[in-house]
mmCIF file of C-alpha atoms and ligand atoms in Angstrom:
data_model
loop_
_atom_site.group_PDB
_atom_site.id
_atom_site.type_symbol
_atom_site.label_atom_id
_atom_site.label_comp_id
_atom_site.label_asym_id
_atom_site.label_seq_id
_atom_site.Cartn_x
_atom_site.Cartn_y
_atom_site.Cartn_z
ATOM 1 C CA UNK A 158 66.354 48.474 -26.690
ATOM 2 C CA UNK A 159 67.385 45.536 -28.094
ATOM 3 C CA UNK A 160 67.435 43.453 -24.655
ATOM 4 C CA UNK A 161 63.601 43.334 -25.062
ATOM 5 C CA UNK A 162 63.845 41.799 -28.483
ATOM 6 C CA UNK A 163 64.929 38.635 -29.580
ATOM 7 C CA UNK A 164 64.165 35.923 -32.375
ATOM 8 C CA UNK A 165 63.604 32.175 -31.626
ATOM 9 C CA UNK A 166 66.285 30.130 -30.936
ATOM 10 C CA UNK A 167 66.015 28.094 -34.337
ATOM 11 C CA UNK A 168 66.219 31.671 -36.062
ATOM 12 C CA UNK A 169 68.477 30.855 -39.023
ATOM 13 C CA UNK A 170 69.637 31.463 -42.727
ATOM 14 C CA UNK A 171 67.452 29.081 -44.989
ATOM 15 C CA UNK A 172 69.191 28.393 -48.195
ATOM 16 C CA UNK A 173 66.432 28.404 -50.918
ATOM 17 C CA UNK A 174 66.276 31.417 -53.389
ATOM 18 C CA UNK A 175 64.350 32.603 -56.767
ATOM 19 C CA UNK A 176 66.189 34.031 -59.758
ATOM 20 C CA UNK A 177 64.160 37.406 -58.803
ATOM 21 C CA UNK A 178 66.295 37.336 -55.436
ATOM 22 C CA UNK A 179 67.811 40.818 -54.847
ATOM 23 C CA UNK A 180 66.016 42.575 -57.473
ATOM 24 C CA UNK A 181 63.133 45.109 -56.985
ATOM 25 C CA UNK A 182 60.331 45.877 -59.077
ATOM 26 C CA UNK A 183 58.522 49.459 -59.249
ATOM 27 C CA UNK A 184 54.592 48.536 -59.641
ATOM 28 C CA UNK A 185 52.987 52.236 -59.052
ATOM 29 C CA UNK A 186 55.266 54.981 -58.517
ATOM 30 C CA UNK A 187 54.479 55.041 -54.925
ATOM 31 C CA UNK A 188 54.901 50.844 -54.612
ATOM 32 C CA UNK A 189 57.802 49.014 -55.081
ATOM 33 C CA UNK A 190 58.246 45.489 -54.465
ATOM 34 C CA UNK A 191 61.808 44.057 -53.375
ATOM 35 C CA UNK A 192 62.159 40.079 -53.705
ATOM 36 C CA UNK A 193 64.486 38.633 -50.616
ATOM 37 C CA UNK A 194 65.321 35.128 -52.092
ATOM 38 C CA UNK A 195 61.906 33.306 -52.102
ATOM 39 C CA UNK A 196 59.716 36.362 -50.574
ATOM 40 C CA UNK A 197 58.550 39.956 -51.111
ATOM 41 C CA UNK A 198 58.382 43.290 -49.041
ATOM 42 C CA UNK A 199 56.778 46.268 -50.326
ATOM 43 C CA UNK A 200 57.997 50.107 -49.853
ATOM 44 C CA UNK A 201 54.964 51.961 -49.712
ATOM 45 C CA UNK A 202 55.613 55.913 -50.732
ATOM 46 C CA UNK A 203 56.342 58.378 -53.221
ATOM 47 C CA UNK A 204 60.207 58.347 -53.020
ATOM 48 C CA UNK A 205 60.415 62.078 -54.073
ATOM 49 C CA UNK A 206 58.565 62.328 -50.527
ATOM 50 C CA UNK A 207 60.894 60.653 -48.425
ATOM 51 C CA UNK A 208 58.262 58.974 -46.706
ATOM 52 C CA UNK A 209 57.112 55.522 -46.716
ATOM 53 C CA UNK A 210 55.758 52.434 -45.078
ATOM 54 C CA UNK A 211 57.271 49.515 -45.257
ATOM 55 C CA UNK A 212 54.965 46.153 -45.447
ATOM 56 C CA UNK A 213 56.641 43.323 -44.398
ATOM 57 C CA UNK A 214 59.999 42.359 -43.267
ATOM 58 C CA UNK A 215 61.712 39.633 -45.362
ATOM 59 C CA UNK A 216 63.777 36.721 -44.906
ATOM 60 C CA UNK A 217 66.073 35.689 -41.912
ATOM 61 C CA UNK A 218 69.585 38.274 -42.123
ATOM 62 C CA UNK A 219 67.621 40.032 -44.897
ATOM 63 C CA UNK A 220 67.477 43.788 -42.684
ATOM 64 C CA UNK A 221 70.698 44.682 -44.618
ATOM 65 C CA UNK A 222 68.941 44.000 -48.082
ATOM 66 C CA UNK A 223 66.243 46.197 -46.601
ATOM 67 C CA UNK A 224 68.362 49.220 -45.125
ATOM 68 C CA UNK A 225 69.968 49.330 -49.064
ATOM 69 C CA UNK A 226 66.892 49.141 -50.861
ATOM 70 C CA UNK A 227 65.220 51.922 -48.465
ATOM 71 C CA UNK A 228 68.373 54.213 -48.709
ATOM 72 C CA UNK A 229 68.827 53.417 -52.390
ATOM 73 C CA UNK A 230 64.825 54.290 -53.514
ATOM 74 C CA UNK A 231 63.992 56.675 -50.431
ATOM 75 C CA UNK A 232 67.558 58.377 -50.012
ATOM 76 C CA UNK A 233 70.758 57.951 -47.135
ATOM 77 C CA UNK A 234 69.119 58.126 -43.192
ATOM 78 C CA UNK A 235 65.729 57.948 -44.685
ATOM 79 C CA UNK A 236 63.693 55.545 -42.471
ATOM 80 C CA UNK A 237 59.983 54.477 -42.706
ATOM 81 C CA UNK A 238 57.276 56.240 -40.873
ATOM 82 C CA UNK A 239 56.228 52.158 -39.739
ATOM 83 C CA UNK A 240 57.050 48.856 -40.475
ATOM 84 C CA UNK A 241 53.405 46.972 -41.028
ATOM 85 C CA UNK A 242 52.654 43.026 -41.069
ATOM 86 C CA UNK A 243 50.370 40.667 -43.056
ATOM 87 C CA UNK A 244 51.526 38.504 -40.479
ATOM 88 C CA UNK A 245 54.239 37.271 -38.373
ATOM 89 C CA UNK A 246 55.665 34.282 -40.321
ATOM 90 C CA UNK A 247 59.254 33.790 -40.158
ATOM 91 C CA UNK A 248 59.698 34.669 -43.994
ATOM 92 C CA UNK A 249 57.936 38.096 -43.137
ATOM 93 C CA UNK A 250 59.962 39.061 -40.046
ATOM 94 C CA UNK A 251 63.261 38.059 -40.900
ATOM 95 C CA UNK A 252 64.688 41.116 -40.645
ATOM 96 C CA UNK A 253 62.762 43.059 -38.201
ATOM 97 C CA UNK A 254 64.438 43.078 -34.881
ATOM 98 C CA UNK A 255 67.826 44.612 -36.644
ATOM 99 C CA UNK A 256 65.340 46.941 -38.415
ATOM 100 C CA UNK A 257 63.832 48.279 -35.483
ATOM 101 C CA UNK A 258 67.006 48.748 -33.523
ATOM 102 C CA UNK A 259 68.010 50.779 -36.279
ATOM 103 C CA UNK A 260 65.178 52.640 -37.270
ATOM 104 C CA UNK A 261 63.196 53.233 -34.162
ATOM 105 C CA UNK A 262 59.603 53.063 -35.428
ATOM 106 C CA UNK A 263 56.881 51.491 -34.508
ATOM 107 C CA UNK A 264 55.747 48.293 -36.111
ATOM 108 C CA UNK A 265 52.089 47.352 -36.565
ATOM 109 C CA UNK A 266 49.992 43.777 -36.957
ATOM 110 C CA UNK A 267 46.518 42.520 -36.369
ATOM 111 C CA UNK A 268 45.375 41.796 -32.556
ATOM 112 C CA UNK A 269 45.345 38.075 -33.191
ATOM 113 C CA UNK A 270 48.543 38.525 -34.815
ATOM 114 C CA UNK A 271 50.209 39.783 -31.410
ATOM 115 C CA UNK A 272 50.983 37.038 -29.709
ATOM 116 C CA UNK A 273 52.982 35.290 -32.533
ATOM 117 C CA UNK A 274 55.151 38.210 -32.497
ATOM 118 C CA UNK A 275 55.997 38.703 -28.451
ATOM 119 C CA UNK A 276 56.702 35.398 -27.558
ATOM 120 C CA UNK A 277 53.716 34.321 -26.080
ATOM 121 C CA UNK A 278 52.123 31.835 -28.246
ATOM 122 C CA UNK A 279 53.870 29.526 -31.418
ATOM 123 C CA UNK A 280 52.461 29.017 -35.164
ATOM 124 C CA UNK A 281 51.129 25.223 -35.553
ATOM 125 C CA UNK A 282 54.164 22.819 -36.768
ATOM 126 C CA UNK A 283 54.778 23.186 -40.797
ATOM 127 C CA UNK A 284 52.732 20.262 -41.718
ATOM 128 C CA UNK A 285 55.906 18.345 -44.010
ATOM 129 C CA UNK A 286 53.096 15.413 -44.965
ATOM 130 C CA UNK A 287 50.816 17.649 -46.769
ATOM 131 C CA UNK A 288 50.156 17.711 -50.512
ATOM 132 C CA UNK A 289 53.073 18.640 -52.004
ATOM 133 C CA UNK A 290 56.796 19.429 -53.164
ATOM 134 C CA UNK A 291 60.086 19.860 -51.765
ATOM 135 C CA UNK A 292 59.553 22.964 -50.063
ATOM 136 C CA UNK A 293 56.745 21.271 -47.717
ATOM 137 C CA UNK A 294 59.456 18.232 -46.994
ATOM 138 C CA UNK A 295 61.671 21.326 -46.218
ATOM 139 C CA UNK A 296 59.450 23.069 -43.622
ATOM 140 C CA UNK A 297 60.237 21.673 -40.593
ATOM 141 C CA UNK A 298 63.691 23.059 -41.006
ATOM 142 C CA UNK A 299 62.556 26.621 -41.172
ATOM 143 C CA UNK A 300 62.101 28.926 -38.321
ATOM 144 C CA UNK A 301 58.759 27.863 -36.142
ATOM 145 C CA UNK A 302 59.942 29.413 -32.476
ATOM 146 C CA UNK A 303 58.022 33.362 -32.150
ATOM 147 C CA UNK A 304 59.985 36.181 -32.102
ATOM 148 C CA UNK A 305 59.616 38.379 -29.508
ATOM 149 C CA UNK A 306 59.218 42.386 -30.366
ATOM 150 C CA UNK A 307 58.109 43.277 -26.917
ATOM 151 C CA UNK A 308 56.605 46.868 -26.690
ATOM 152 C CA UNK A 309 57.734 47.537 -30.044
ATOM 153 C CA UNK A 310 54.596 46.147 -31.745
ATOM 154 C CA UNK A 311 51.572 47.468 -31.487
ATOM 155 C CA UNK A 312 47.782 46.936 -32.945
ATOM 156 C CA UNK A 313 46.394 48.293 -35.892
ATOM 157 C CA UNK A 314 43.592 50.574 -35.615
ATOM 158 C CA UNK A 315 40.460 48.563 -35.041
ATOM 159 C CA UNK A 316 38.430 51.134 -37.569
ATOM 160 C CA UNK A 317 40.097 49.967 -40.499
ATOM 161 C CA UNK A 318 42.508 52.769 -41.288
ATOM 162 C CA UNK A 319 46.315 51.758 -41.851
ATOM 163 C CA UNK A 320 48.724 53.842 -40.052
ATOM 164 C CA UNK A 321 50.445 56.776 -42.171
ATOM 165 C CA UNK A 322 48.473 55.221 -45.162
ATOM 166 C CA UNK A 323 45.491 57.093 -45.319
ATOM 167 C CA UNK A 324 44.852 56.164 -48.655
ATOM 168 C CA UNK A 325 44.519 52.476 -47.412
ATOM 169 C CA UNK A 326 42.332 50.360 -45.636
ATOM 170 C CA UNK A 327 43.184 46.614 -44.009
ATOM 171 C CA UNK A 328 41.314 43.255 -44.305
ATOM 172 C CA UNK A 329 41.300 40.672 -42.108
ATOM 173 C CA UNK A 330 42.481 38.103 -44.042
ATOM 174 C CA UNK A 331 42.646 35.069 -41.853
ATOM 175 C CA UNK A 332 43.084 31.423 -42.753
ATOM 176 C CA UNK A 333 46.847 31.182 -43.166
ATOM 177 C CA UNK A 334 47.609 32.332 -39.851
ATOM 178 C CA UNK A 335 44.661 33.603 -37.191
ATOM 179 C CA UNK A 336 45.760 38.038 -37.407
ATOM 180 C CA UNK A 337 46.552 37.658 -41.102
ATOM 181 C CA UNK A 338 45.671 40.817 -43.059
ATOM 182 C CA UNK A 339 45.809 42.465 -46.569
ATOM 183 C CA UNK A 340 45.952 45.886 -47.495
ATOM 184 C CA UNK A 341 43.735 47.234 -49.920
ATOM 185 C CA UNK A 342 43.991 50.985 -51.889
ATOM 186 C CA UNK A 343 39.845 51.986 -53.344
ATOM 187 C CA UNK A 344 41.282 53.961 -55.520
ATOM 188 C CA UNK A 345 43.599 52.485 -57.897
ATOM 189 C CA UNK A 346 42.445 48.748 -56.111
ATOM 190 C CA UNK A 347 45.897 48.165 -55.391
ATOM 191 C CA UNK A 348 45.968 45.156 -53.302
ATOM 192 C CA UNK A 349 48.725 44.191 -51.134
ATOM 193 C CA UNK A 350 47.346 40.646 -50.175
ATOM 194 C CA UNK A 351 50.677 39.335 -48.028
ATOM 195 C CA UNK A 352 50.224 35.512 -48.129
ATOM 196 C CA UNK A 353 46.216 35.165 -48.313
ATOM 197 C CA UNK A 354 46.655 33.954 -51.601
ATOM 198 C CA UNK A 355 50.142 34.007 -54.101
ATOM 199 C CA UNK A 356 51.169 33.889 -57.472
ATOM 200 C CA UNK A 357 53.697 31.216 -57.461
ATOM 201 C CA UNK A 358 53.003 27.350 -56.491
ATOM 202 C CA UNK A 359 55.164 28.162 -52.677
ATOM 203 C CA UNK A 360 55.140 23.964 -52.411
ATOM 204 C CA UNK A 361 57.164 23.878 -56.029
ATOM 205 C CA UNK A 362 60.960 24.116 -55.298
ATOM 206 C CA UNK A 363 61.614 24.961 -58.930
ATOM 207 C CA UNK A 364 58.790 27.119 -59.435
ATOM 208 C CA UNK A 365 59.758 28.980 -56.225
ATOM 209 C CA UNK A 366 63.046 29.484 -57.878
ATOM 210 C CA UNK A 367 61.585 30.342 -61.004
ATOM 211 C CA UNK A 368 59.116 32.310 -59.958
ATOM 212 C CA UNK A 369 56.981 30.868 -62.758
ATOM 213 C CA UNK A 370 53.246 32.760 -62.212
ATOM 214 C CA UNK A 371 50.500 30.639 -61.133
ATOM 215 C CA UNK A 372 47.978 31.778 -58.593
ATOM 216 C CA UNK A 373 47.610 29.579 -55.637
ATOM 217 C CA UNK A 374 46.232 29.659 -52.122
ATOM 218 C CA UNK A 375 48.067 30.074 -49.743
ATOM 219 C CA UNK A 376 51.595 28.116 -48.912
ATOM 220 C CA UNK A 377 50.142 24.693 -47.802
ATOM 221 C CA UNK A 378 52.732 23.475 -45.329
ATOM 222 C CA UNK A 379 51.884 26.328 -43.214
ATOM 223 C CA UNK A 380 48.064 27.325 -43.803
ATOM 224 C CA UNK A 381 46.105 25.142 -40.488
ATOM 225 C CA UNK A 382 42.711 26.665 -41.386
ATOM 226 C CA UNK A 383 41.406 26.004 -45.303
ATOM 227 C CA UNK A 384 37.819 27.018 -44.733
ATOM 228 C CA UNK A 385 38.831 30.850 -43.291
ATOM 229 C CA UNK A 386 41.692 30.709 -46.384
ATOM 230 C CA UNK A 387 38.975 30.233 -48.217
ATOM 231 C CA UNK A 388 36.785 32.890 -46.818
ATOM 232 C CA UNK A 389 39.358 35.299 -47.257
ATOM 233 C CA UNK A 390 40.280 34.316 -50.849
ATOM 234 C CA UNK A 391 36.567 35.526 -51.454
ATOM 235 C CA UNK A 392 36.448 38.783 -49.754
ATOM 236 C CA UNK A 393 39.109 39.840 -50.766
ATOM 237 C CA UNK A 394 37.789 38.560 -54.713
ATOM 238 C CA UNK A 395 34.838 40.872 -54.215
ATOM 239 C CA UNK A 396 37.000 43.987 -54.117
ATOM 240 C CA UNK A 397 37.749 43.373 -57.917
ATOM 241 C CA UNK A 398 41.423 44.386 -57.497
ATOM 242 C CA UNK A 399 42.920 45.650 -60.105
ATOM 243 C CA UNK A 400 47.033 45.086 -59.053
ATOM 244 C CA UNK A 401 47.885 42.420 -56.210
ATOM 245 C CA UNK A 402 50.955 42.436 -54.665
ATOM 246 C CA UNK A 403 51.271 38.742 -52.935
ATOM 247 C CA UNK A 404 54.012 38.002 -50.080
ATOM 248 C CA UNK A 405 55.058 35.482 -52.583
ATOM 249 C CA UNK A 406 55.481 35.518 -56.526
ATOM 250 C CA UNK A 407 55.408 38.122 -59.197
ATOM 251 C CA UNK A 408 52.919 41.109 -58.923
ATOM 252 C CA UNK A 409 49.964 40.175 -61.509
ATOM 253 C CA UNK A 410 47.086 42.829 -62.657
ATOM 254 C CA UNK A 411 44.545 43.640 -64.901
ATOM 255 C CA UNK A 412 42.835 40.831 -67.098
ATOM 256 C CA UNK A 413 45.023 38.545 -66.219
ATOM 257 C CA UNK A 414 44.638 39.109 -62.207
ATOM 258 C CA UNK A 415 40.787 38.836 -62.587
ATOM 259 C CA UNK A 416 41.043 35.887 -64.291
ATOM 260 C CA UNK A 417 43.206 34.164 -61.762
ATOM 261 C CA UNK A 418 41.773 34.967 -59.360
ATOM 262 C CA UNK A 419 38.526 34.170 -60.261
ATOM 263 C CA UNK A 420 39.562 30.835 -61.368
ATOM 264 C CA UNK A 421 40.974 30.007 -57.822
ATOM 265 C CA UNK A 422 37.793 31.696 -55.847
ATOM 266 C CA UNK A 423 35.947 29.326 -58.461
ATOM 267 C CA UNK A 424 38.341 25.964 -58.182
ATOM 268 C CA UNK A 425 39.287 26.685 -54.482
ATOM 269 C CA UNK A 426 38.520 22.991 -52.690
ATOM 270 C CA UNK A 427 40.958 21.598 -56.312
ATOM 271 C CA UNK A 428 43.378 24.514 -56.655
ATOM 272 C CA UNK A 429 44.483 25.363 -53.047
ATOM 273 C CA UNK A 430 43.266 22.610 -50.300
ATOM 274 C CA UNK A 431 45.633 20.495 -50.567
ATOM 275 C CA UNK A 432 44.333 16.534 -51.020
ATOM 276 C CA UNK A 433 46.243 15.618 -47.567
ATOM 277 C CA UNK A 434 47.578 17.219 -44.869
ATOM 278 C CA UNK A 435 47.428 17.116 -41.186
ATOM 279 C CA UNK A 436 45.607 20.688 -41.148
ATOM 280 C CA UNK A 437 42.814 19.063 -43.980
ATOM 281 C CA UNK A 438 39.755 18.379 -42.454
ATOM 282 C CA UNK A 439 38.543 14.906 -42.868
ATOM 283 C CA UNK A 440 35.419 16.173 -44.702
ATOM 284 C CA UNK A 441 36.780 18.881 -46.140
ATOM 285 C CA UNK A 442 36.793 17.228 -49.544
HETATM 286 ZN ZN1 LIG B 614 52.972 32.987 -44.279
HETATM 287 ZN ZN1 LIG B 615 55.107 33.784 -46.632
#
C-alpha cells in the first residue's frame, strides 16, 4: 500500500512550535481539538461511540501524536471512519501517509483540492516578500513539493453532505488554496473553518508561539488569491457561527466570535490583504 504513497522530497520536520503544542482541548463533547506545534486537527465524535472523523492531519512526523490522541480519547485499535481535508497544505497533511498505512480508511478533499494531494500539480511558492513577520521569511523552508496519496483520496460528495457526518455540511471555502473547504454543523453552528480565516496572526513568530487570539485572514505567505479569501470570509460570516474551530489558533465562540469576525468581514482589504506581496494584486488596494 504504501508504494503508491509518498510525500515530497523536501518533506521535513519544521522546528517552530506554540506553548499549546501537544495539548488538546474538548470544545463540544463530540469535538476535540489537538494542537501539533503551530497547527490544529479536530476529532470529530462522541468518544463513548467509538466513532469519529478526523479533520485534518497535522504537522510533518506528527501521525504518532495523532495515533495517541485517537487511542487516548476514542480507546486502543480505535480508528476513524475517514480522515477529511480543508485542504492539502503541508501543515494539514503531515501525518497522513503513516496514518493511512495504519488505519486503512479512506481520506476525503474537495475536487480542486485533488491534484495537490496525488502529485500532479504544486501549491504557488510561499510568497517570503509579503507583508509580514518571521514566519513569512521562514516559508520557503517549509514543505512546497505535493504529496502523493494515490487512490487513497477520494472526492467529497458534490451534494454537500460530509462523509459519516451527517450532521454536517461543507463549504467551499476557496481563496487560500483553489479546493479549500470548511465544515459547518446547522445545529449548534459549529464551524470547523480549516485555514479560511484563523485566530492567531500565522505571520507573528511570537504570537504563533503564543497563541495570543486575534482573528486574521488567512496565513499570508501562502494565500495567492485575496479576492476569493475574501469571498469566503463572507459566506462563511453569513452562517452566524456560533463556535469556529480554525486550522490555526485557539477555538473562539459566542460574542466574542461574532465580533471578530465581523470586524474582519468589515476591515478585510486592512486586516487580512496584506499591503505587499507577490500574490497582491496591483489594484487590489
Ligand atoms: Zn493552509
Ligand atoms: Zn495551515
Amino acid at each position: 500500500m504504501t508504494e503508491e504513497m509518498n510525500y515530497g522530497s523536501d518533506y521535513k520536520y519544521i522546528p517552530t512550535t506554540s506553548i499549546n503544542s501537544g495539548l488538546g482541548m474538548e470544545v463540544l463533547p463530540d469535538v476535540f481539538s489537538q494542537t501539533i506545534q503551530i497547527v490544529n486537527v479536530v476529532y470529530v465524535g462522541d468518544p463513548q461511540s467509538g466513532e469519529f472523523v478526523l479533520i485534518d492531519a497535522g504537522m510533518p512526523h506528527s501521525a504518532d501524536k495523532i495515533f495517541l490522541m485517537a487511542e487516548e480519547r476514542f480507546g486502543e485499535d480505535r480508528k476513524p471512519n475517514a480522515i477529511i481535508l480543508t485542504h492539502g497544505h503541508f501543515d494539514h497533511v503531515g501525518g497522513i501517509i503513516e496514518l493511512v498505512d495504519r488505519w486503512d480508511v479512506p481520506v476525503y478533499a474537495h475536487e480542486l483540492e485533488i491534484p495537490y494531494l496525488t502529485g500532479e500539480k504544486r501549491y504557488p511558492e510561499p510568497d517570503a516578500t509579503v507583508e509580514g513577520g518571521m514566519v513569512a521569511k521562514m516559508s520557503p523552508y517549509f514543505p512546497n513539493e505535493p504529496i502523493n496519496l494515490g487512490s487513497h483520496v477520494e472526492v467529497l460528495p458534490d451534494d454537500g453532505t460530509v462523509p459519516h457526518l451527517p450532521d454536517f455540511r461543507w463549504l467551499h471555502t476557496l481563496g487560500h488554496s483553489e479546493g479549500h473547504v470548511s465544515f459547518f454543523r446547522d445545529e449548534d453552528k459549529l464551524l470547523l473553518a480549516g485555514d479560511a480565516f484563523v485566530t492567531v496572526k500565522q505571520d507573528k513568530l511570537y504570537k504563533v508561539m503564543t497563541q495570543e487570539q486575534e482573528i486574521s485572514g488567512p496565513p499570508r505567505y501562502l494565500t495567492p488569491d485575496w479576492k476569493a479569501s475574501k469571498e469566503s470570509v463572507q459566506k462563511l460570516a453569513s452562517l452566524h457561527p456560533e463556535i469556529a474551530v480554525t486550522g490555526h489558533g485557539l477555538p473562539m465562540s459566542g460574542e466574542e466570535l461574532t465580533k471578530n469576525l465581523n470586524y474582519l468581514v468589515e476591515n478585510f482589504d486592512q486586516i487580512a490583504v496584506p499591503e505587499y506581496g507577490k500574490y497582491v494584486d496591483k489594484d487590489y488596494h
